């Protein structure tokens, strides 16, 4: 099999891959992929490339006295500054290596990836969605059949030196490393590691606050890290700001000052940049 000038584009998803090439050999029930490559593209700029090779075949396997065919797929992929997404609100360029092995129902995934550059823009409003009691005909989930994949995943993600996050009052650069884990016993993906902010700001109470410390610590669930964030009003003779603690799903937001002040005074310094009047009318 030979294929040249393969392209894959989806403007909605920010996908733009060009100059694809495939060189593969069929031998009976085995497919050997000698080379598969795709170039990324971002406007007029070159967007790196992805190169992969491996093999795939169907094998006759006997389990509990029943003979059936199961896949055996081995793939190795290398990305070099590959422009994965080109959307204005979601740009991502990756480098690294990933190795995948699917042996029947057992999926093993190993790799290390680094974000060469990224920009994630958070929407100020979430998109509307249908209620849980609404069912659209034709979209019901079909009954599962065949083998259930048993994942064994260990992939390290390095956010690199140019991972930008904007939106919902936040503008910052993120750094850190995360390990993505999944096992047959616990197939739900888990994240382990810490992400930190660098040179960031947070808009609250009508003020642009400087993020002094910002840490998201992942100890399992990918959607519920522990928060430790401190944002301070700049250019103020009184040190005052906002702290966000707890978890992403149950955050605790409090005002703080150094030295300690009543909450009304903290809010006055934060919003007005000076103490509240004695009458308290403000």
Tab-separated table of C-alpha atoms in Angstrom:
chain	number	residue	atom	x	y	z
A	1	UNK	CA	0.000	0.000	0.000
A	2	UNK	CA	1.227	3.471	-0.902
A	3	UNK	CA	-0.448	6.794	-0.221
A	4	UNK	CA	0.851	10.303	-0.833
A	5	UNK	CA	-0.385	13.842	-0.254
A	6	UNK	CA	-2.805	12.697	2.456
A	7	UNK	CA	-4.555	15.573	4.262
A	8	UNK	CA	-6.925	15.752	7.188
A	9	UNK	CA	-8.741	18.983	8.012
A	10	UNK	CA	-11.458	20.012	10.443
A	11	UNK	CA	-11.857	23.761	10.943
A	12	UNK	CA	-14.237	23.271	13.886
A	13	UNK	CA	-11.704	21.163	15.775
A	14	UNK	CA	-8.664	23.152	14.668
A	15	UNK	CA	-7.131	20.185	12.817
A	16	UNK	CA	-4.979	20.825	9.749
A	17	UNK	CA	-2.632	17.993	8.749
A	18	UNK	CA	-1.031	17.857	5.297
A	19	UNK	CA	1.642	16.078	3.233
A	20	UNK	CA	0.680	12.695	4.675
A	21	UNK	CA	2.496	9.596	3.479
A	22	UNK	CA	1.895	5.868	4.008
A	23	UNK	CA	4.127	2.949	3.116
A	24	UNK	CA	2.768	-0.419	4.227
A	25	UNK	CA	2.968	-4.103	3.278
A	26	UNK	CA	0.218	-6.710	3.463
A	27	UNK	CA	1.235	-10.321	4.104
A	28	UNK	CA	-1.689	-12.648	4.773
A	29	UNK	CA	-3.461	-11.374	7.880
A	30	UNK	CA	-0.613	-9.039	8.883
A	31	UNK	CA	-0.142	-5.396	7.967
A	32	UNK	CA	3.338	-3.917	8.414
A	33	UNK	CA	3.383	-0.115	8.515
A	34	UNK	CA	6.873	0.835	7.388
A	35	UNK	CA	6.176	4.556	7.560
A	36	UNK	CA	3.209	6.791	8.238
A	37	UNK	CA	3.756	10.538	8.492
A	38	UNK	CA	1.698	13.711	8.751
A	39	UNK	CA	2.835	17.326	8.760
A	40	UNK	CA	1.066	19.866	10.923
A	41	UNK	CA	0.129	23.245	9.599
A	42	UNK	CA	-0.675	26.594	11.182
A	43	UNK	CA	-1.584	29.146	8.542
A	44	UNK	CA	1.475	29.756	6.393
A	45	UNK	CA	3.808	28.298	9.031
A	46	UNK	CA	5.163	24.790	9.091
A	47	UNK	CA	3.760	22.805	11.969
A	48	UNK	CA	6.259	20.002	12.594
A	49	UNK	CA	5.447	16.379	11.886
A	50	UNK	CA	4.373	13.009	13.256
A	51	UNK	CA	6.074	9.810	12.137
A	52	UNK	CA	4.845	6.331	13.065
A	53	UNK	CA	5.590	2.710	12.254
A	54	UNK	CA	4.402	-0.661	13.480
A	55	UNK	CA	2.281	-3.653	12.606
A	56	UNK	CA	-1.239	-5.028	12.988
A	57	UNK	CA	-2.697	-8.509	12.607
A	58	UNK	CA	-5.618	-10.716	13.586
A	59	UNK	CA	-4.615	-13.859	15.482
A	60	UNK	CA	-6.595	-16.954	16.302
A	61	UNK	CA	-6.702	-17.211	20.122
A	62	UNK	CA	-8.389	-19.915	22.194
A	63	UNK	CA	-9.929	-18.740	25.459
A	64	UNK	CA	-11.937	-21.088	27.681
A	65	UNK	CA	-12.271	-23.571	24.836
A	66	UNK	CA	-13.532	-20.957	22.382
A	67	UNK	CA	-11.369	-19.935	19.413
A	68	UNK	CA	-11.741	-16.385	18.205
A	69	UNK	CA	-9.687	-13.776	16.415
A	70	UNK	CA	-8.133	-10.962	18.388
A	71	UNK	CA	-6.032	-8.005	17.281
A	72	UNK	CA	-2.321	-7.637	17.921
A	73	UNK	CA	-1.282	-4.070	17.138
A	74	UNK	CA	2.089	-2.472	17.841
A	75	UNK	CA	2.742	1.185	17.060
A	76	UNK	CA	5.575	3.628	17.792
A	77	UNK	CA	5.030	7.315	17.076
A	78	UNK	CA	7.395	10.288	17.304
A	79	UNK	CA	6.208	13.897	17.210
A	80	UNK	CA	8.568	16.786	16.491
A	81	UNK	CA	7.007	20.185	17.210
A	82	UNK	CA	3.769	18.818	15.764
A	83	UNK	CA	0.973	21.395	15.573
A	84	UNK	CA	-1.893	19.331	16.988
A	85	UNK	CA	-4.514	22.091	17.176
A	86	UNK	CA	-4.666	25.434	15.372
A	87	UNK	CA	-7.910	26.861	16.776
A	88	UNK	CA	-7.706	30.478	17.926
A	89	UNK	CA	-8.805	29.458	21.433
A	90	UNK	CA	-6.893	26.163	21.573
A	91	UNK	CA	-3.418	25.999	20.095
A	92	UNK	CA	-1.100	23.129	20.939
A	93	UNK	CA	2.286	21.977	19.646
A	94	UNK	CA	3.733	18.692	20.942
A	95	UNK	CA	7.020	16.797	20.819
A	96	UNK	CA	7.778	13.358	22.193
A	97	UNK	CA	7.342	9.627	21.743
A	98	UNK	CA	4.467	7.228	22.386
A	99	UNK	CA	4.456	3.437	22.204
A	100	UNK	CA	1.204	1.486	22.016
A	101	UNK	CA	0.540	-2.265	22.192
A	102	UNK	CA	-2.935	-3.768	21.857
A	103	UNK	CA	-2.807	-7.499	22.593
A	104	UNK	CA	-6.387	-8.727	22.486
A	105	UNK	CA	-8.224	-6.763	25.172
A	106	UNK	CA	-4.993	-5.544	26.858
A	107	UNK	CA	-3.924	-2.034	25.841
A	108	UNK	CA	-0.496	-0.840	26.964
A	109	UNK	CA	0.472	2.781	26.370
A	110	UNK	CA	3.821	4.324	27.326
A	111	UNK	CA	5.325	7.651	26.403
A	112	UNK	CA	6.673	11.090	27.191
A	113	UNK	CA	5.226	14.236	25.635
A	114	UNK	CA	6.209	17.891	25.960
A	115	UNK	CA	4.191	20.954	25.023
A	116	UNK	CA	6.484	23.148	22.920
A	117	UNK	CA	3.814	25.845	23.012
A	118	UNK	CA	0.151	26.035	23.939
A	119	UNK	CA	-2.651	28.569	24.364
A	120	UNK	CA	-5.910	27.584	26.063
A	121	UNK	CA	-8.664	30.222	26.218
A	122	UNK	CA	-11.440	29.439	28.686
A	123	UNK	CA	-14.931	30.573	27.601
A	124	UNK	CA	-16.550	33.132	29.901
A	125	UNK	CA	-19.830	31.242	29.631
A	126	UNK	CA	-20.415	27.531	29.346
A	127	UNK	CA	-22.300	26.255	26.319
A	128	UNK	CA	-25.965	25.372	26.911
A	129	UNK	CA	-26.784	21.678	27.173
A	130	UNK	CA	-29.884	19.510	27.261
A	131	UNK	CA	-31.264	18.311	30.577
A	132	UNK	CA	-30.616	14.744	31.706
A	133	UNK	CA	-34.286	13.875	31.100
A	134	UNK	CA	-34.092	14.746	27.381
A	135	UNK	CA	-33.329	11.905	24.951
A	136	UNK	CA	-32.782	12.564	21.232
A	137	UNK	CA	-33.909	9.576	19.176
A	138	UNK	CA	-31.083	7.831	17.363
A	139	UNK	CA	-28.348	8.865	19.831
A	140	UNK	CA	-29.010	6.261	22.510
A	141	UNK	CA	-25.854	4.423	23.492
A	142	UNK	CA	-25.843	0.952	21.881
A	143	UNK	CA	-25.240	-2.189	23.882
A	144	UNK	CA	-21.553	-2.979	24.179
A	145	UNK	CA	-20.330	-6.077	22.423
A	146	UNK	CA	-16.972	-7.744	21.930
A	147	UNK	CA	-13.976	-7.470	24.212
A	148	UNK	CA	-13.712	-4.670	26.708
A	149	UNK	CA	-10.327	-2.938	26.466
A	150	UNK	CA	-8.206	-3.212	29.612
A	151	UNK	CA	-5.946	-0.124	29.694
A	152	UNK	CA	-2.455	-0.008	31.187
A	153	UNK	CA	-1.342	3.587	30.621
A	154	UNK	CA	1.727	5.458	31.845
A	155	UNK	CA	2.346	8.697	29.961
A	156	UNK	CA	4.246	11.726	31.244
A	157	UNK	CA	3.170	15.223	30.147
A	158	UNK	CA	5.583	18.152	30.431
A	159	UNK	CA	3.875	21.545	30.045
A	160	UNK	CA	7.132	23.121	28.868
A	161	UNK	CA	8.029	26.824	28.959
A	162	UNK	CA	5.226	28.336	26.857
A	163	UNK	CA	1.881	26.965	28.066
A	164	UNK	CA	-0.523	29.925	28.254
A	165	UNK	CA	-3.939	29.943	29.954
A	166	UNK	CA	-6.464	32.772	29.579
A	167	UNK	CA	-10.103	33.343	30.420
A	168	UNK	CA	-12.554	33.673	33.325
A	169	UNK	CA	-10.365	36.334	34.908
A	170	UNK	CA	-7.135	34.344	34.666
A	171	UNK	CA	-4.129	35.125	32.509
A	172	UNK	CA	-1.017	33.121	33.297
A	173	UNK	CA	1.648	30.737	32.112
A	174	UNK	CA	1.566	27.203	33.467
A	175	UNK	CA	4.483	24.887	34.136
A	176	UNK	CA	4.941	21.447	35.637
A	177	UNK	CA	4.742	17.743	34.869
A	178	UNK	CA	1.842	15.330	35.059
A	179	UNK	CA	1.727	11.547	34.900
A	180	UNK	CA	-1.346	10.049	33.238
A	181	UNK	CA	-2.120	6.637	34.748
A	182	UNK	CA	-4.731	3.983	34.108
A	183	UNK	CA	-4.785	0.304	35.081
A	184	UNK	CA	-7.130	-2.604	34.308
A	185	UNK	CA	-8.309	-2.494	37.936
A	186	UNK	CA	-8.957	1.286	37.763
A	187	UNK	CA	-9.549	2.119	34.066
A	188	UNK	CA	-10.623	5.736	34.711
A	189	UNK	CA	-7.676	8.024	33.780
A	190	UNK	CA	-5.854	9.530	36.769
A	191	UNK	CA	-3.392	12.411	36.955
A	192	UNK	CA	-0.459	12.618	39.365
A	193	UNK	CA	1.715	15.707	39.662
A	194	UNK	CA	1.643	19.463	40.140
A	195	UNK	CA	0.985	22.412	37.860
A	196	UNK	CA	2.161	25.905	38.841
A	197	UNK	CA	1.419	29.399	37.587
A	198	UNK	CA	4.156	31.808	36.480
A	199	UNK	CA	3.813	35.575	35.991
A	200	UNK	CA	0.030	35.411	36.156
A	201	UNK	CA	-2.852	37.744	37.010
A	202	UNK	CA	-6.404	37.213	38.208
A	203	UNK	CA	-9.289	39.680	37.914
A	204	UNK	CA	-11.509	39.812	41.003
A	205	UNK	CA	-13.655	42.493	42.677
A	206	UNK	CA	-12.973	44.768	39.699
A	207	UNK	CA	-9.208	44.637	40.269
A	208	UNK	CA	-6.367	43.008	38.364
A	209	UNK	CA	-4.536	41.009	41.034
A	210	UNK	CA	-1.082	39.481	40.699
A	211	UNK	CA	-0.940	35.730	41.283
A	212	UNK	CA	1.872	35.292	43.803
A	213	UNK	CA	1.498	31.547	44.218
A	214	UNK	CA	-0.640	29.195	42.238
A	215	UNK	CA	-0.543	25.417	42.493
A	216	UNK	CA	-2.881	22.696	41.267
A	217	UNK	CA	-1.958	19.338	42.786
A	218	UNK	CA	-3.339	16.257	41.083
A	219	UNK	CA	-3.548	13.106	43.176
A	220	UNK	CA	-5.992	11.041	41.137
A	221	UNK	CA	-9.153	12.468	39.537
A	222	UNK	CA	-8.224	14.614	36.534
A	223	UNK	CA	-11.140	17.012	37.139
A	224	UNK	CA	-10.653	17.664	40.864
A	225	UNK	CA	-7.141	18.886	41.757
A	226	UNK	CA	-6.303	20.467	45.101
A	227	UNK	CA	-6.024	24.264	44.838
A	228	UNK	CA	-3.515	26.566	46.521
A	229	UNK	CA	-3.753	30.004	44.908
A	230	UNK	CA	-2.889	33.433	46.299
A	231	UNK	CA	-3.589	36.647	44.352
A	232	UNK	CA	-2.505	40.041	45.737
A	233	UNK	CA	-3.485	43.614	44.845
A	234	UNK	CA	-0.410	45.318	43.354
A	235	UNK	CA	0.903	48.777	44.239
A	236	UNK	CA	-0.791	48.903	47.623
A	237	UNK	CA	0.741	49.928	50.947
A	238	UNK	CA	-1.389	47.254	52.615
A	239	UNK	CA	-0.807	43.640	51.614
A	240	UNK	CA	-4.266	42.297	50.785
A	241	UNK	CA	-5.682	39.777	48.351
A	242	UNK	CA	-7.673	36.624	47.691
A	243	UNK	CA	-6.884	33.006	48.531
A	244	UNK	CA	-8.465	30.018	46.783
A	245	UNK	CA	-8.099	26.711	48.651
A	246	UNK	CA	-9.892	23.366	48.702
A	247	UNK	CA	-10.525	21.454	45.487
A	248	UNK	CA	-11.700	22.387	42.001
A	249	UNK	CA	-15.149	20.923	42.675
A	250	UNK	CA	-15.418	22.450	46.162
A	251	UNK	CA	-13.233	25.578	46.252
A	252	UNK	CA	-12.993	27.860	49.275
A	253	UNK	CA	-12.404	31.549	48.534
A	254	UNK	CA	-11.374	33.947	51.300
A	255	UNK	CA	-9.926	37.418	51.680
A	256	UNK	CA	-6.588	37.749	53.447
A	257	UNK	CA	-4.319	40.538	54.638
A	258	UNK	CA	-0.946	40.932	56.312
A	259	UNK	CA	-1.242	42.055	59.070
A	260	UNK	CA	-4.673	40.566	59.744
A	261	UNK	CA	-7.643	42.973	59.351
A	262	UNK	CA	-11.437	42.644	59.668
A	263	UNK	CA	-13.119	41.411	56.484
A	264	UNK	CA	-14.681	44.820	55.835
A	265	UNK	CA	-11.227	46.433	55.926
A	266	UNK	CA	-9.751	43.746	53.688
A	267	UNK	CA	-12.482	44.348	51.130
A	268	UNK	CA	-12.026	48.126	51.303
A	269	UNK	CA	-8.275	47.850	50.687
A	270	UNK	CA	-8.870	45.330	47.899
A	271	UNK	CA	-11.554	47.325	46.064
A	272	UNK	CA	-10.704	50.946	46.945
A	273	UNK	CA	-6.993	50.762	47.725
A	274	UNK	CA	-7.528	52.523	51.071
A	275	UNK	CA	-9.213	51.852	54.428
A	276	UNK	CA	-12.960	52.151	54.810
A	277	UNK	CA	-14.429	55.350	56.315
A	278	UNK	CA	-15.286	55.375	59.990
A	279	UNK	CA	-19.008	55.725	59.277
A	280	UNK	CA	-18.958	52.573	57.227
A	281	UNK	CA	-21.260	54.055	54.569
A	282	UNK	CA	-18.891	53.081	51.773
